[in-house]
Every structure is written in C-alpha cells, then in structure tokens.
Coordinates of C-alpha atoms and ligand atoms in Angstrom, one line a residue:
X1 CA 0.0 0.0 0.0
X2 CA 2.9 2.4 0.7
X3 CA 5.4 1.1 -1.8
X4 CA 6.6 3.4 -4.6
X5 CA 8.6 0.9 -6.6
X6 CA 8.7 1.9 -10.3
X7 CA 7.3 5.3 -9.5
X8 CA 9.0 8.5 -10.7
X9 CA 8.8 11.7 -8.7
X10 CA 9.8 15.3 -9.5
X11 CA 10.4 17.5 -6.4
X12 CA 10.9 21.2 -6.8
X13 CA 13.1 22.7 -4.1
X14 CA 14.2 19.1 -3.4
X15 CA 17.9 20.0 -2.8
X16 CA 17.6 20.9 1.0
X17 CA 15.2 21.5 3.8
X18 CA 11.6 20.1 3.6
X19 CA 12.0 19.1 0.0
X20 CA 15.0 16.9 0.7
X21 CA 13.3 15.5 3.8
X22 CA 10.3 14.5 1.6
X23 CA 12.6 13.2 -1.1
X24 CA 14.3 10.9 1.4
X25 CA 10.9 9.5 2.4
X26 CA 10.0 8.8 -1.3
X27 CA 13.5 7.3 -1.9
X28 CA 13.2 4.9 1.0
X29 CA 9.7 3.8 -0.3
X30 CA 11.3 2.9 -3.7
X31 CA 10.7 5.9 -6.0
X32 CA 13.2 7.3 -8.5
X33 CA 13.6 11.1 -7.9
X34 CA 14.4 14.2 -9.9
X35 CA 15.7 16.9 -7.6
X36 CA 15.0 20.4 -9.0
X37 CA 16.3 23.7 -7.8
X38 CA 18.5 26.6 -9.0
X39 CA 21.6 25.7 -7.1
X40 CA 23.2 22.9 -9.3
X41 CA 25.8 21.8 -6.8
X42 CA 23.1 21.4 -4.1
X43 CA 21.0 19.5 -6.6
X44 CA 23.9 17.1 -7.2
X45 CA 24.6 16.7 -3.5
X46 CA 21.0 15.9 -2.8
X47 CA 20.9 13.4 -5.7
X48 CA 23.9 11.7 -4.2
X49 CA 22.2 11.5 -0.8
X50 CA 19.2 9.8 -2.4
X51 CA 21.4 7.4 -4.3
X52 CA 23.1 6.5 -1.0
X53 CA 19.6 5.5 0.2
X54 CA 19.3 3.1 -2.7
X55 CA 17.2 5.2 -5.0
X56 CA 17.8 6.3 -8.6
X57 CA 18.1 10.1 -8.6
X58 CA 18.9 12.9 -11.0
X59 CA 19.6 16.6 -10.5
X60 CA 17.6 19.1 -12.5
X61 CA 18.6 22.7 -12.8
X62 CA 15.4 24.7 -12.6
X63 CA 14.1 28.2 -11.7
X64 CA 10.4 27.6 -11.0
X65 CA 9.6 31.2 -12.0
X66 CA 10.6 30.3 -15.6
X67 CA 7.7 28.6 -17.5
X68 CA 9.9 27.4 -20.4
X69 CA 12.4 25.9 -18.0
X70 CA 9.6 24.1 -16.2
X71 CA 8.4 22.5 -19.5
X72 CA 12.0 21.4 -20.2
X73 CA 12.6 20.0 -16.7
X74 CA 9.4 17.9 -16.9
X75 CA 10.5 16.6 -20.4
X76 CA 14.0 15.8 -19.1
X77 CA 12.5 13.6 -16.3
X78 CA 10.2 11.8 -18.7
X79 CA 13.0 11.2 -21.2
X80 CA 15.2 9.7 -18.4
X81 CA 12.7 7.3 -16.9
X82 CA 9.9 7.2 -19.5
X83 CA 7.1 8.4 -17.2
X84 CA 6.2 10.8 -14.4
X85 CA 3.9 9.7 -11.5
X86 CA 4.5 12.1 -8.6
X87 CA 5.0 15.9 -8.6
X88 CA 5.9 17.7 -5.4
X89 CA 5.5 21.4 -5.6
X90 CA 7.6 22.4 -2.7
X91 CA 9.9 25.2 -3.9
X92 CA 9.2 28.4 -1.8
X93 CA 10.6 31.6 -0.5
X94 CA 9.5 34.6 1.6
X95 CA 10.2 38.3 2.0
X96 CA 9.4 39.5 5.5
X97 CA 7.9 43.0 5.6
X98 CA 4.7 44.7 6.6
X99 CA 2.2 45.2 3.8
X100 CA 2.6 49.0 3.8
X101 CA 6.4 48.6 3.2
X102 CA 6.5 45.4 1.0
X103 CA 7.9 46.2 -2.5
X104 CA 5.7 45.3 -5.4
X105 CA 8.7 43.3 -6.9
X106 CA 8.9 41.3 -3.7
X107 CA 5.2 40.5 -3.8
X108 CA 5.6 39.1 -7.4
X109 CA 8.7 37.1 -6.5
X110 CA 6.9 35.4 -3.6
X111 CA 3.7 34.7 -5.6
X112 CA 5.7 33.5 -8.6
X113 CA 7.9 31.2 -6.6
X114 CA 5.3 29.8 -4.2
X115 CA 2.1 29.5 -6.2
X116 CA 2.4 30.4 -9.9
X117 CA 5.2 27.8 -10.1
X118 CA 2.8 25.1 -8.7
X119 CA 0.3 25.9 -11.3
X120 CA 2.9 25.8 -14.1
X121 CA 4.5 22.6 -12.9
X122 CA 1.1 20.9 -12.5
X123 CA 0.0 22.0 -16.0
X124 CA 3.3 20.8 -17.6
X125 CA 3.1 17.5 -15.7
X126 CA -0.6 16.8 -16.3
X127 CA -0.3 15.0 -19.6
X128 CA 2.3 12.6 -18.2
X129 CA 0.4 12.0 -14.9
X130 CA -2.7 11.3 -17.0
X131 CA -1.0 8.9 -19.4
X132 CA 0.6 7.0 -16.5
X133 CA -3.0 6.1 -15.5
X134 CA -2.4 7.3 -11.9
X135 CA -0.9 10.4 -10.6
X136 CA -0.1 12.3 -7.4
X137 CA 0.4 16.0 -6.9
X138 CA 1.6 17.3 -3.5
X139 CA 1.5 21.0 -3.0
X140 CA 3.2 22.8 -0.2
X141 CA 1.1 25.1 2.0
X142 CA 2.0 26.4 5.4
X143 CA 0.5 27.6 8.7
X144 CA 0.1 30.8 6.8
X145 CA -2.5 28.9 4.6
X146 CA -4.6 29.2 7.8
X147 CA -3.3 32.2 9.8
X148 CA -2.2 35.7 8.8
X149 CA 0.8 37.7 10.0
X150 CA 1.7 41.4 9.6
X151 CA 5.2 40.3 8.5
X152 CA 4.4 37.9 5.6
X153 CA 1.5 39.3 3.6
X154 CA 2.7 38.0 0.2
X155 CA 3.8 34.6 1.7
X156 CA 0.4 34.2 3.4
X157 CA -1.5 35.2 0.2
X158 CA 0.6 32.6 -1.8
X159 CA 0.0 29.8 0.8
X160 CA -3.7 30.6 1.0
X161 CA -3.9 30.5 -2.8
X162 CA -2.2 27.1 -3.0
X163 CA -4.9 25.5 -0.9
X164 CA -7.5 26.7 -3.4
X165 CA -5.3 25.7 -6.4
X166 CA -5.1 22.2 -4.8
X167 CA -8.9 22.0 -4.6
X168 CA -9.5 23.1 -8.2
X169 CA -6.9 20.8 -9.7
X170 CA -8.1 17.9 -7.5
X171 CA -11.6 18.4 -8.8
X172 CA -10.5 18.9 -12.4
X173 CA -8.3 15.8 -12.5
X174 CA -10.2 13.4 -10.2
X175 CA -11.5 11.3 -13.1
X176 CA -8.0 11.0 -14.5
X177 CA -7.1 9.2 -11.3
X178 CA -4.8 12.0 -10.3
X179 CA -5.0 13.0 -6.6
X180 CA -3.9 16.5 -5.6
X181 CA -3.4 17.3 -2.0
X182 CA -1.7 20.0 0.1
X183 CA 0.6 19.5 3.1
X184 CA 0.8 22.3 5.6
X185 CA 4.2 22.2 7.5
X186 CA 4.3 23.8 10.9
X187 CA 7.5 25.3 12.1
X188 CA 10.3 23.3 10.6
X189 CA 14.0 23.9 11.2
X190 CA 15.4 24.9 7.8
X191 CA 17.3 27.8 6.2
X192 CA 14.0 29.6 5.5
X193 CA 13.1 29.7 9.2
X194 CA 16.7 30.3 10.3
X195 CA 16.7 33.5 8.3
X196 CA 13.5 34.7 10.1
X197 CA 15.0 33.7 13.5
X198 CA 18.2 35.7 12.8
X199 CA 16.0 38.8 12.2
X200 CA 13.8 38.2 15.4
X201 CA 15.9 36.2 17.9
X202 CA 13.0 35.7 20.3
X203 CA 10.9 34.0 17.6
X204 CA 12.4 30.5 18.2
X205 CA 11.3 30.3 21.8
X206 CA 8.0 32.1 21.3
X207 CA 7.0 29.5 18.7
X208 CA 8.4 26.5 20.6
X209 CA 6.3 27.5 23.6
X210 CA 3.1 27.5 21.4
X211 CA 3.7 24.1 19.8
X212 CA 1.7 21.5 21.8
X213 CA 4.3 18.8 21.1
X214 CA 7.0 21.1 22.5
X215 CA 9.5 21.1 19.7
X216 CA 10.2 22.5 16.3
X217 CA 9.8 20.1 13.4
X218 CA 12.7 18.7 11.3
X219 CA 12.7 17.9 7.6
X220 CA 12.5 14.2 8.4
X221 CA 9.1 14.8 10.0
X222 CA 7.8 15.3 6.5
X223 CA 8.9 11.9 5.2
X224 CA 5.8 10.1 6.3
X225 CA 3.3 12.5 4.8
X226 CA 5.2 12.4 1.5
X227 CA 5.0 8.7 1.3
X228 CA 1.3 8.6 2.3
X229 CA 0.2 11.3 -0.2
X230 CA 2.3 9.8 -3.0
X231 CA 1.2 6.2 -2.5
X232 CA -1.9 4.1 -3.1
X233 CA -2.7 4.5 0.6
X234 CA -4.2 7.9 -0.2
X235 CA -6.0 7.0 -3.4
X236 CA -9.4 8.2 -2.0
X237 CA -8.1 11.5 -0.6
X238 CA -8.0 14.5 -3.0
X239 CA -8.3 18.2 -2.5
X240 CA -7.3 17.9 1.2
X241 CA -4.9 20.1 3.2
X242 CA -3.1 18.3 6.0
X243 CA -1.2 20.0 8.8
X244 CA 2.1 18.5 9.9
X245 CA 2.7 20.9 12.7
X246 CA 3.0 19.2 16.1
X247 CA -0.6 20.4 16.9
X248 CA 0.2 24.1 16.2
X249 CA -2.9 24.8 14.2
X250 CA -5.1 22.9 16.6
X251 CA -4.1 25.1 19.5
X252 CA -6.4 28.2 19.8
Ligands
NDP1 P1 14.6 26.2 2.3 O1 15.0 27.6 2.1 O2 15.4 25.3 3.1 O3 14.5 25.5 0.8 C1 13.8 26.2 -0.2 C2 13.9 25.3 -1.4 O4 13.2 26.0 -2.5 C3 15.4 25.2 -1.9 O5 15.6 23.9 -2.4 C4 15.5 26.2 -3.0 O6 16.5 25.7 -4.0 C5 14.1 26.1 -3.6 N1 13.7 27.3 -4.4 C6 13.5 28.5 -3.9 N2 13.3 29.4 -5.0 C7 13.3 28.6 -6.1 C8 13.2 28.9 -7.5 N3 12.9 30.2 -7.9 N4 13.3 27.9 -8.3 C9 13.6 26.6 -7.9 N5 13.7 26.3 -6.6 C10 13.6 27.3 -5.7 O7 13.1 26.2 2.8 P2 12.1 25.1 3.4 O8 12.6 23.8 3.2 O9 11.7 25.6 4.8 O10 10.8 25.4 2.5 C11 10.3 24.5 1.5 C12 8.8 24.7 1.4 O11 8.2 24.6 2.6 C13 8.5 26.2 0.9 O12 7.4 26.2 0.0 C14 8.1 26.8 2.2 O13 7.3 27.9 2.0 C15 7.4 25.7 2.9 N6 7.3 25.8 4.4 C16 8.3 25.9 5.2 C17 8.1 25.9 6.6 C18 9.2 25.9 7.6 O14 8.9 26.1 8.8 N7 10.5 25.7 7.2 C19 6.8 26.0 7.1 C20 5.7 25.9 6.1 C21 6.0 25.9 4.8 P3 17.4 26.7 -4.8 O15 17.8 27.8 -3.9 O16 18.6 25.9 -5.2 O17 16.6 27.2 -6.0

C-alpha cells in the first residue's frame, strides 16, 4: 500500500530542507527522484544523498519562475525514466515586511515562486500523470495557509492560494485518477526559518512555547506524509490540506 517501486517523482526545491526530507521518504519507499532547484551543486549533492539511500536520482537545474524551463525540466525527467507519476510542488521563498512597506517586486517574487510555479509545474506534468494512469500532486502550504501575519502578507497570500489551487486541480483531474493534496508544514528547522529567527531572535522560543508537542519540526518529520500522499494509501483522498505541525494549528 505504501510502496513506490517503479514510480518517478519530481520535487521542486528538493535539494535541501523540507523538499529533501520528503525526497528521502520517497526514496526509501522505492521511488526514482528528480531533484529540481536553482543551485546545481546542491541538486547534485541531494541526488547523491538519495542514491546512498538506494534510489535512482537525477539533479535538474530549474528556476520555477521560468515557465519554459519548467516544461524542459518535466520533459527531461520523462526522457530519463519514460514516465512521471508524482509531482511535489515544494519550492518556496519569503520576504518579511509589513504590507505598507513590501515592495511590489517582492510581492511578485513570492507569488511567482510559491504559487504560480505550482500551477505551471502541475500544468506541464498533467499529460504525463494522466498517461501514467495514476498520478499524485503534493502542494506545499503552510501555517500561513490558515493564519495571517503582519510580517508575511505575500507569503500568506501565496500559501492561501495554493490550498484553493489544490482543490481546483483535484476536482479537475479526479476522473483521470490524479489525486492532488496540500501538506501544511508547521514550524520546521530549515534555512528559511533560520533566516527569520536571525531577524527576530525571540521568535524561536515564542514558537516553541506555542507548539503542543513542545519542539520545532525537522525535515524528516515530512517523510511520512510524503509517502502517504504519493502512495496508493491515499487514493481516496483528494483536494485535502493536511497540517504536519505538532498540533500548532489545533491550539487556539
Ligand atoms: P529552504 O529555504 O530550506 O528550501 C527552499 C527550497 O526551495 C530550496 O531547495 C530552493 O532551492 C528552492 N527554491 C527557492 N526558490 C526557487 C526557485 N525560484 N526555483 C527553484 N527552486 C527554488 O526552505 P524550506 O525547506 O523551509 O521550504 C520548503 C517549502 O516549505 C517552501 O514552500 C516553504 O514555504 C514551505 N514551508 C516551510 C516551513 C518551515 O517552517 N520551514 C513551514 C511551512 C511551509 P534553490 O535555492 O537551489 O533554488
């Protein structure tokens, strides 16, 4: 039920952090994995890590804000393995600033990276997921799919939008046997959150105190949800958004 033998996955932002955590889960379950990101040496290093876990893996140089590059990346994966079964739209970024100060350019960078990319990658992957006869799309949301914050207006807008993109593509592609779901990480220790903690040093403890399980998450906490949403175990789940947050969003 949880095996991914003979499945091929493309993971954007798979070269570190949450994406690499998810890639490790998929690799252990038997999938071949294409790791896509802008940093080519990080892509290669991540692919080596996945090979050490016994998986086939390939690095793919990709800026997810470039629609032509997305189409090329998807084709390169299909030409390597002959099919594509799993797409993980994980690449993301943030710019921390209050709405009255946020530059329009930064708004577009965040929206393009976090949500337009998921639309474009999903669209480019759809014919292959459909022709495989079964497909899985995993979109990356956030606690800011649920909550707002004065410091991340563009980020929260992008993570709210991806929940609705998830529902719409889930409905559109249900009869093609493609399930589309969204995972909502809580507070995970990665470069993204380290940057925020450098700017606001009290943030780490304030958040830890509010997490019912009493600890920040780690990228490996995302391994299980990746396998579940990519495997036949979740075949009757589509359009859902699932928190992986140590209870953060359950705590009023
Ligand atoms: P990291 O900064 O550790 O990783 C971000 C990843 O996204 C990198 O692999 C990076 O690769 C890739 N990326 C960024 N911009 C682009 C781009 N334009 N084109 C291609 N790849 C890109 O962050 P996280 O692992 O924390 O974040 C991963 C996802 O999880 C994001 O969507 C984030 O919003 C989300 N998230 C994170 C949470 C957390 O607490 N850490 C909480 C909730 C959601 P490269 O630089 O090589 O392009």
